[in-house]
Amino acid sequence: MQKLEKKVCVVGLGYIGLPTASLLGTKGYEVFGVDTSRHVVDTINQGKIHIVEPDLDILVKSAVQSGNLKAGLEPVAADVYILAVPTPFKDGHIPDLSYVEAATKMIAPFVESGNIIILESTSPVGTTEEVVAKILQESGHDVGKDVFVAHCPERVLPGRILTELVENDRIVGGINPLSTEKAVEFYQTFVRGEVLTTDARTAELSKLTENSFRDVNIAFANELSLICDKESINVWELIKLANRHPRVNILQPGPGVGGHCIAVDPWFVVARAPEEAQLIKKAREVNDAKPQWVINKVKTSADKFKHPVIGCLGLAFKADVDDLRESPALDIVKQIQAENIGKVLVAEPNLSSHKDFDLLPFRDVIEKSDILLLLVDHKPFKSLKAADLKEKILIDTRGIII
Ligand code: SAJ
């Protein structure tokens, strides 16, 4: 593999930026990471991490110790800039592009002739051209000729980020063919998967499509769980049986869909095509309604006790991560607490503390609860057996306790 560029500046040192920066640091690039948080910058410069992701601690330590990864609050001159900042939504599910705008404005004074600027943040169609390229053009750069701009959406799965960063196929869409070509050359130096090429707008929509596809399929599973509950049928058994058909592959129901990706990105499609994106919108609504359904189940069970103790297992948005962003589990537990449905006990084995709850070991939570609400299929919880929980009311939103 050919090494073309030397210095990389990664803006945004979160779940995507930090793994990317440290991976590049261990591949021989000189990497400078930028974050607006002093705490994040200081932690990384000590070779430590501020997020939980398997093996990330080892990678960051090694990149920092080799001198190839440094972090700071302001960008530096580089050959390649990677923007990996959040793209949340505002009220009304309208995309919030202020972080992308701020990051582009921040690097603009450092950008020089020949540089490659890559937007990795998941973005609505048009963002690469209408925000990133436009700001750089307005800063006096001859975009597409002198500096090159492309979108390369991140597609890694939290929990498997380091493997997927290297192994996954990547989609690179430049604002013009030359930008695509330059960005592809860069990714080919560290990605083992295939690097597929297109234009920036198609690359943007491809990422949104992947997550919308998953959201729609999870919504189907969640809808089935409501139908099965009404019919007193075990949805997990039903799905297992249906999936034995060679062309059926139903996903798993849960307490709702969380994370910063699948619960957010489909809205970017809906925002630009509200008339057309009917199914995508409905799937979001089905998944967003599931937490309230779970809360109602807890309420019905709690009515059977004078002073119900509700043991909640898991706060994270999915198994074996500490990430609480858009977590339906967290929302459910907060709501149960706010509505005073009973005394709430919480276990989250991936966190050492939480500002709103005293976290307990999960065995203690089980022992002290009347109602056991399993919200996340974390590994330690999988050892639980229904036979050992006989005197409790069990609400297993993940179908792991048999
Ligand atoms: N979930 C279910 N049932 C399932 C699968 C997932 O309820 O059968 C729930 C999870 O519990 C979680 C949510 O969906 O709350 C999302 O989890 P996930 O594991 O499906 O996905 P994320 O959000 O961790 O990562 C996704 C991935 N996208 C796809 O699989 C299409 C990942 O590849 C993307 O890089 C990531 O979004 C992103 O950053 O966009």
Coordinates of C-alpha atoms and ligand atoms in Angstrom, one line a residue:
M1 CA 0.0 0.0 0.0
Q2 CA 1.2 3.4 -0.9
K3 CA 1.6 6.1 1.8
L4 CA 0.7 9.5 0.2
E5 CA 0.1 11.9 3.0
K6 CA 2.0 12.5 6.2
K7 CA 0.1 14.6 8.6
V8 CA -3.6 14.2 9.5
C9 CA -5.7 16.5 11.6
V10 CA -8.9 14.9 13.0
V11 CA -11.5 17.2 14.3
G12 CA -13.8 15.7 16.9
L13 CA -12.4 13.0 19.2
G14 CA -15.5 11.0 20.0
Y15 CA -16.6 7.5 19.2
I16 CA -15.4 7.9 15.6
G17 CA -12.7 10.5 15.6
L18 CA -10.6 9.0 18.5
P19 CA -10.5 5.4 17.1
T20 CA -9.7 6.8 13.6
A21 CA -7.0 9.2 14.9
S22 CA -5.3 6.5 17.0
L23 CA -5.5 3.9 14.2
L24 CA -3.8 6.4 11.8
G25 CA -1.3 7.1 14.5
T26 CA -0.3 3.4 14.7
K27 CA -0.1 3.2 10.9
G28 CA 2.7 5.8 10.8
Y29 CA 0.8 9.0 10.2
E30 CA 1.5 12.0 12.3
V31 CA -1.9 12.7 13.8
F32 CA -3.2 15.8 15.6
G33 CA -6.6 15.4 17.2
V34 CA -8.8 18.4 17.9
D35 CA -11.6 18.6 20.4
T36 CA -13.5 21.5 22.1
S37 CA -13.3 19.7 25.5
R38 CA -10.2 20.4 27.6
H39 CA -10.9 17.2 29.5
V40 CA -10.9 15.1 26.4
V41 CA -7.7 16.7 25.1
D42 CA -5.9 16.2 28.4
T43 CA -7.0 12.6 28.8
I44 CA -5.8 11.7 25.3
N45 CA -2.5 13.4 25.8
Q46 CA -2.0 11.2 28.8
G47 CA -2.5 8.2 26.6
K48 CA -5.9 7.5 28.2
I49 CA -9.4 7.4 26.9
H50 CA -12.7 9.0 27.8
I51 CA -15.1 6.5 26.2
V52 CA -15.5 2.7 26.4
E53 CA -14.7 0.7 23.3
P54 CA -12.9 -2.7 23.3
D55 CA -9.1 -2.3 22.8
L56 CA -9.2 1.4 22.2
D57 CA -7.2 2.1 25.4
I58 CA -4.3 0.0 24.0
L59 CA -4.4 1.7 20.6
V60 CA -4.5 5.2 22.0
K61 CA -1.7 4.5 24.5
S62 CA 0.5 3.1 21.8
A63 CA -0.2 6.0 19.4
V64 CA 0.4 8.6 22.1
Q65 CA 3.6 6.9 23.4
S66 CA 5.0 6.6 19.9
G67 CA 4.6 10.4 19.6
N68 CA 2.3 10.0 16.5
L69 CA -0.9 11.1 18.3
K70 CA -1.3 14.5 20.0
A71 CA -4.4 16.4 20.9
G72 CA -5.3 20.0 21.3
L73 CA -8.1 22.6 21.3
E74 CA -7.1 24.2 18.0
P75 CA -6.3 22.7 14.6
V76 CA -2.8 22.6 13.0
A77 CA -1.6 22.6 9.4
A78 CA -2.0 19.1 7.9
D79 CA -2.2 17.2 4.6
V80 CA -5.5 15.6 5.4
Y81 CA -8.4 16.9 7.6
I82 CA -11.0 14.5 8.8
L83 CA -14.2 16.0 10.3
A84 CA -15.8 13.6 12.8
V85 CA -18.1 15.9 14.7
P86 CA -21.7 15.2 15.9
T87 CA -24.7 15.8 13.6
P88 CA -27.6 15.7 16.0
F89 CA -31.1 17.1 15.3
K90 CA -32.9 20.1 16.7
D91 CA -36.5 20.4 17.7
G92 CA -38.8 19.1 15.1
H93 CA -36.2 16.6 14.0
I94 CA -34.4 19.2 11.9
P95 CA -30.7 18.3 11.3
D96 CA -28.3 20.5 13.4
L97 CA -25.3 21.2 11.2
S98 CA -23.7 23.7 13.5
Y99 CA -20.9 21.4 14.5
V100 CA -20.0 20.7 10.9
E101 CA -20.1 24.4 10.2
A102 CA -17.9 25.3 13.2
A103 CA -15.4 22.5 12.4
T104 CA -15.0 23.7 8.8
K105 CA -14.6 27.3 9.9
M106 CA -12.0 26.2 12.4
I107 CA -9.8 24.4 9.9
A108 CA -10.3 26.9 7.0
P109 CA -7.4 29.2 8.1
F110 CA -5.0 26.2 8.2
V111 CA -6.0 24.6 4.9
E112 CA -3.4 24.9 2.2
S113 CA -3.1 24.0 -1.5
G114 CA -3.1 20.2 -2.0
N115 CA -5.0 19.4 1.2
I116 CA -7.8 16.8 1.4
I117 CA -10.8 17.6 3.6
I118 CA -13.0 14.6 4.4
L119 CA -16.4 14.8 6.2
E120 CA -17.0 11.6 8.0
S121 CA -20.0 12.8 10.1
T122 CA -23.3 11.3 9.1
S123 CA -24.9 14.1 7.2
P124 CA -28.1 15.1 5.3
V125 CA -27.8 15.1 1.5
G126 CA -26.0 18.2 0.3
T127 CA -23.9 18.9 3.4
T128 CA -20.5 18.2 1.9
E129 CA -21.2 20.6 -1.0
E130 CA -23.4 23.1 0.6
V131 CA -21.6 23.5 4.0
V132 CA -18.0 22.2 3.9
A133 CA -17.1 23.0 0.3
K134 CA -19.0 26.3 0.4
I135 CA -17.2 27.5 3.6
L136 CA -13.8 26.6 2.2
Q137 CA -14.6 28.3 -1.1
E138 CA -15.7 31.4 0.7
S139 CA -12.4 31.3 2.6
G140 CA -10.6 31.7 -0.6
H141 CA -9.8 28.1 -1.6
D142 CA -10.2 26.8 -5.1
V143 CA -12.3 23.9 -4.0
G144 CA -12.1 20.8 -6.2
K145 CA -9.0 22.1 -8.0
D146 CA -6.6 23.2 -5.3
V147 CA -8.1 21.6 -2.2
F148 CA -10.2 18.4 -2.3
V149 CA -13.4 17.8 -0.5
A150 CA -15.1 14.4 0.0
H151 CA -17.6 12.6 2.1
C152 CA -16.7 9.2 3.5
P153 CA -19.4 8.2 6.0
E154 CA -18.2 6.2 9.0
R155 CA -20.0 2.8 9.2
V156 CA -18.5 1.2 12.2
L157 CA -20.5 -0.6 14.9
P158 CA -19.9 0.6 18.4
G159 CA -18.4 -2.4 20.2
R160 CA -16.5 -3.5 17.0
I161 CA -15.1 -0.1 16.0
L162 CA -11.5 -1.0 15.7
T163 CA -12.1 -4.1 13.6
E164 CA -14.7 -2.5 11.4
L165 CA -12.6 0.7 10.8
V166 CA -10.1 -1.5 8.9
E167 CA -12.3 -4.3 7.5
N168 CA -15.5 -2.6 6.4
D169 CA -15.9 -1.4 2.8
R170 CA -15.9 2.4 2.6
I171 CA -17.9 4.7 0.3
V172 CA -16.1 7.8 -0.9
G173 CA -17.9 10.5 -2.7
G174 CA -16.1 13.6 -3.7
I175 CA -17.5 17.0 -4.7
N176 CA -15.8 16.3 -8.0
P177 CA -14.0 13.2 -9.5
L178 CA -10.5 14.6 -8.5
S179 CA -11.6 15.0 -4.9
T180 CA -12.9 11.4 -4.9
E181 CA -9.6 10.1 -6.3
K182 CA -7.5 11.9 -3.7
A183 CA -9.7 10.7 -0.8
V184 CA -9.7 7.1 -2.1
E185 CA -5.9 7.1 -2.2
F186 CA -5.8 8.1 1.4
Y187 CA -8.3 5.5 2.6
Q188 CA -6.5 2.8 0.7
T189 CA -3.5 3.3 2.9
F190 CA -5.3 1.9 6.0
V191 CA -8.6 0.2 4.9
R192 CA -8.5 -3.5 4.0
G193 CA -12.1 -3.5 2.8
E194 CA -13.0 -2.2 -0.7
V195 CA -13.1 1.6 -1.2
L196 CA -16.1 2.2 -3.4
T197 CA -16.5 5.5 -5.2
T198 CA -19.4 7.8 -6.0
D199 CA -20.4 11.4 -5.7
A200 CA -20.8 13.3 -2.3
R201 CA -24.6 13.3 -2.4
T202 CA -24.9 9.6 -3.1
A203 CA -22.4 8.9 -0.3
E204 CA -24.4 10.9 2.1
L205 CA -27.7 9.2 1.2
S206 CA -26.1 5.7 1.3
K207 CA -25.2 6.1 4.9
L208 CA -28.6 7.4 5.8
T209 CA -30.1 4.5 3.8
E210 CA -28.1 1.9 5.8
N211 CA -29.3 3.2 9.1
S212 CA -32.9 3.7 7.9
F213 CA -33.0 0.1 6.6
R214 CA -32.0 -1.1 10.0
D215 CA -34.5 1.2 11.8
V216 CA -37.4 0.0 9.6
N217 CA -36.4 -3.6 10.2
I218 CA -36.2 -3.2 14.0
A219 CA -39.6 -1.4 13.8
F220 CA -41.0 -4.5 12.2
A221 CA -39.7 -6.6 15.1
N222 CA -41.0 -4.1 17.6
E223 CA -44.4 -4.1 16.0
L224 CA -44.5 -7.9 16.1
S225 CA -43.7 -7.7 19.8
L226 CA -46.9 -5.7 20.4
I227 CA -49.0 -8.0 18.3
C228 CA -47.6 -11.1 20.1
D229 CA -48.2 -9.5 23.5
K230 CA -51.8 -9.0 22.6
E231 CA -52.1 -12.6 21.3
S232 CA -50.1 -14.1 24.3
I233 CA -47.5 -15.5 21.9
N234 CA -43.8 -15.5 22.6
V235 CA -42.3 -13.1 20.1
W236 CA -38.8 -14.5 20.4
E237 CA -39.9 -18.0 19.6
L238 CA -42.1 -16.7 16.8
I239 CA -39.1 -14.8 15.2
K240 CA -36.8 -17.8 15.6
L241 CA -39.3 -20.0 13.7
A242 CA -40.1 -17.4 11.0
N243 CA -36.3 -16.9 10.5
R244 CA -36.0 -20.6 9.5
H245 CA -37.5 -19.5 6.1
P246 CA -34.6 -19.1 3.7
R247 CA -35.6 -15.5 2.8
V248 CA -36.8 -14.2 6.1
N249 CA -34.4 -12.5 8.6
I250 CA -36.3 -10.6 11.2
L251 CA -34.3 -8.5 13.7
Q252 CA -34.9 -8.5 17.5
P253 CA -37.5 -6.4 19.4
G254 CA -36.2 -4.4 22.3
P255 CA -37.2 -1.5 24.6
G256 CA -36.8 1.0 21.7
V257 CA -34.0 2.1 19.4
G258 CA -31.2 4.1 20.8
G259 CA -27.7 5.4 19.9
H260 CA -26.6 8.5 18.1
C261 CA -27.1 6.9 14.7
I262 CA -30.2 4.8 14.0
A263 CA -32.5 6.8 16.2
V264 CA -31.3 10.0 14.5
D265 CA -30.2 9.5 10.9
P266 CA -33.6 8.5 9.4
W267 CA -34.9 11.9 10.4
F268 CA -32.3 13.5 8.0
V269 CA -34.0 11.6 5.2
V270 CA -37.5 12.6 6.4
A271 CA -36.4 16.3 6.8
R272 CA -35.6 16.6 3.1
A273 CA -38.3 14.4 1.7
P274 CA -41.3 14.5 4.1
E275 CA -43.9 13.5 1.5
E276 CA -41.9 10.6 0.1
A277 CA -40.3 9.1 3.3
Q278 CA -43.6 7.7 4.7
L279 CA -42.3 4.3 5.8
I280 CA -39.1 5.6 7.2
K281 CA -41.0 8.2 9.3
K282 CA -43.5 5.6 10.5
A283 CA -40.7 3.2 11.6
R284 CA -39.1 6.0 13.7
E285 CA -42.5 6.6 15.3
V286 CA -43.0 2.8 16.0
N287 CA -39.6 2.6 17.6
D288 CA -39.9 5.8 19.5
A289 CA -43.3 4.6 21.0
K290 CA -41.8 1.4 22.4
P291 CA -40.3 2.9 25.6
Q292 CA -43.8 4.1 26.7
W293 CA -45.2 0.7 26.0
V294 CA -42.6 -0.8 28.3
I295 CA -43.4 1.8 31.0
N296 CA -47.0 0.9 30.8
K297 CA -46.1 -2.8 31.4
V298 CA -44.2 -1.8 34.5
K299 CA -47.1 0.3 35.7
T300 CA -49.5 -2.7 35.4
S301 CA -47.2 -4.9 37.3
A302 CA -46.5 -2.3 40.0
D303 CA -50.2 -2.0 40.7
K304 CA -50.0 -5.5 42.2
F305 CA -47.7 -4.2 45.1
K306 CA -48.2 -1.7 47.9
H307 CA -44.6 -0.5 47.7
P308 CA -43.1 -2.0 44.6
V309 CA -39.3 -2.2 44.2
I310 CA -38.4 -2.1 40.5
G311 CA -35.0 -3.4 39.6
C312 CA -33.7 -2.0 36.3
L313 CA -31.0 -3.9 34.5
G314 CA -29.0 -1.8 32.1
L315 CA -28.9 1.9 31.1
A316 CA -26.8 1.8 27.9
F317 CA -28.4 2.0 24.5
K318 CA -27.3 -1.5 23.6
A319 CA -25.3 -4.5 24.8
D320 CA -21.8 -4.2 26.2
V321 CA -21.2 -0.5 25.7
D322 CA -21.3 2.4 28.2
D323 CA -22.9 4.7 25.7
L324 CA -26.1 6.4 27.0
R325 CA -26.8 8.5 23.9
E326 CA -30.5 8.4 23.0
S327 CA -30.7 5.3 25.2
P328 CA -34.3 4.0 25.5
A329 CA -33.3 2.1 28.7
L330 CA -32.1 5.4 30.3
D331 CA -35.3 7.2 29.3
I332 CA -37.5 4.4 30.7
V333 CA -35.7 4.3 34.0
K334 CA -35.8 8.1 34.4
Q335 CA -39.5 8.1 33.6
I336 CA -40.3 5.3 36.1
Q337 CA -38.5 7.3 38.7
A338 CA -40.2 10.6 37.7
E339 CA -43.6 9.1 37.8
N340 CA -43.0 7.5 41.2
I341 CA -44.1 4.1 40.0
G342 CA -42.1 2.5 42.7
K343 CA -38.7 2.4 44.3
V344 CA -36.1 2.2 41.5
L345 CA -32.8 0.2 41.8
V346 CA -30.4 0.3 38.9
A347 CA -27.5 -1.8 37.7
E348 CA -25.3 -0.9 34.7
P349 CA -22.1 -3.0 34.8
N350 CA -20.4 -0.8 32.1
L351 CA -20.5 2.4 34.2
S352 CA -18.9 3.1 37.5
S353 CA -21.3 5.9 38.4
H354 CA -24.3 7.9 37.1
K355 CA -25.4 11.4 38.1
D356 CA -29.0 10.5 38.6
F357 CA -28.8 7.0 40.0
D358 CA -26.8 5.0 42.6
L359 CA -25.6 2.1 40.6
L360 CA -25.6 -1.3 42.4
P361 CA -24.2 -4.7 41.5
F362 CA -26.8 -6.5 39.4
R363 CA -27.1 -9.4 41.9
D364 CA -28.1 -6.9 44.6
V365 CA -30.7 -5.3 42.4
I366 CA -32.2 -8.7 41.6
E367 CA -32.3 -9.7 45.2
K368 CA -34.1 -6.5 46.4
S369 CA -36.6 -6.2 43.6
D370 CA -40.3 -7.2 43.2
I371 CA -40.3 -6.4 39.5
L372 CA -37.2 -7.0 37.4
L373 CA -37.0 -5.0 34.2
L374 CA -34.3 -6.2 31.9
L375 CA -33.5 -3.4 29.5
V376 CA -30.1 -4.2 27.9
D377 CA -28.7 -7.6 26.9
H378 CA -25.3 -7.0 28.5
K379 CA -23.1 -10.2 28.8
P380 CA -23.3 -10.5 32.6
F381 CA -27.2 -10.5 32.5
K382 CA -27.2 -13.4 30.1
S383 CA -26.3 -15.8 32.9
L384 CA -29.7 -15.2 34.5
K385 CA -32.2 -18.0 34.5
A386 CA -36.0 -17.6 34.7
A387 CA -36.1 -20.5 37.1
D388 CA -34.0 -18.5 39.6
L389 CA -36.3 -15.5 39.4
K390 CA -39.5 -17.3 40.1
E391 CA -40.8 -15.1 42.8
K392 CA -40.2 -11.9 40.8
I393 CA -42.3 -10.4 38.0
L394 CA -39.9 -10.4 35.1
I395 CA -40.3 -7.9 32.2
D396 CA -37.6 -9.0 29.8
T397 CA -37.5 -6.5 26.9
R398 CA -34.7 -8.3 25.2
G399 CA -35.8 -11.9 25.4
I400 CA -32.6 -13.2 26.9
I401 CA -33.8 -14.8 30.1
I402 CA -35.1 -18.3 29.5
Ligands
SAJ1 N1 -31.5 -2.9 18.1 C1 -32.7 -3.6 18.4 N2 -32.9 -4.8 17.7 C2 -32.0 -5.3 16.9 C3 -30.8 -4.6 16.6 C4 -30.6 -3.4 17.3 O1 -33.6 -3.2 19.1 O2 -32.2 -6.4 16.3 C5 -31.3 -1.7 18.8 C6 -30.1 -1.6 19.7 O3 -30.4 -2.2 21.0 C7 -29.8 -0.1 19.8 C8 -30.2 0.3 18.4 O4 -31.1 -0.7 17.9 O5 -30.6 0.5 20.7 C9 -29.0 0.5 17.4 O6 -28.1 -0.5 17.6 P1 -27.3 -1.2 16.4 O7 -26.3 -2.2 17.0 O8 -28.2 -1.7 15.4 O9 -26.5 0.0 15.7 P2 -25.6 1.2 16.2 O10 -26.4 2.4 16.4 O11 -24.7 0.8 17.3 O12 -24.6 1.3 14.9 C10 -25.3 1.6 13.6 C11 -24.7 0.7 12.6 N3 -25.5 0.7 11.3 C12 -26.0 -0.4 10.8 O13 -25.9 -1.5 11.2 C13 -26.7 -0.2 9.5 C14 -23.2 1.0 12.3 O14 -22.7 0.2 11.2 C15 -23.1 2.5 11.9 O15 -21.8 2.9 11.7 C16 -23.7 3.3 13.1 O16 -25.0 3.0 13.3 C17 -23.5 4.8 12.9 O17 -22.5 5.4 13.4 O18 -24.3 5.3 12.1

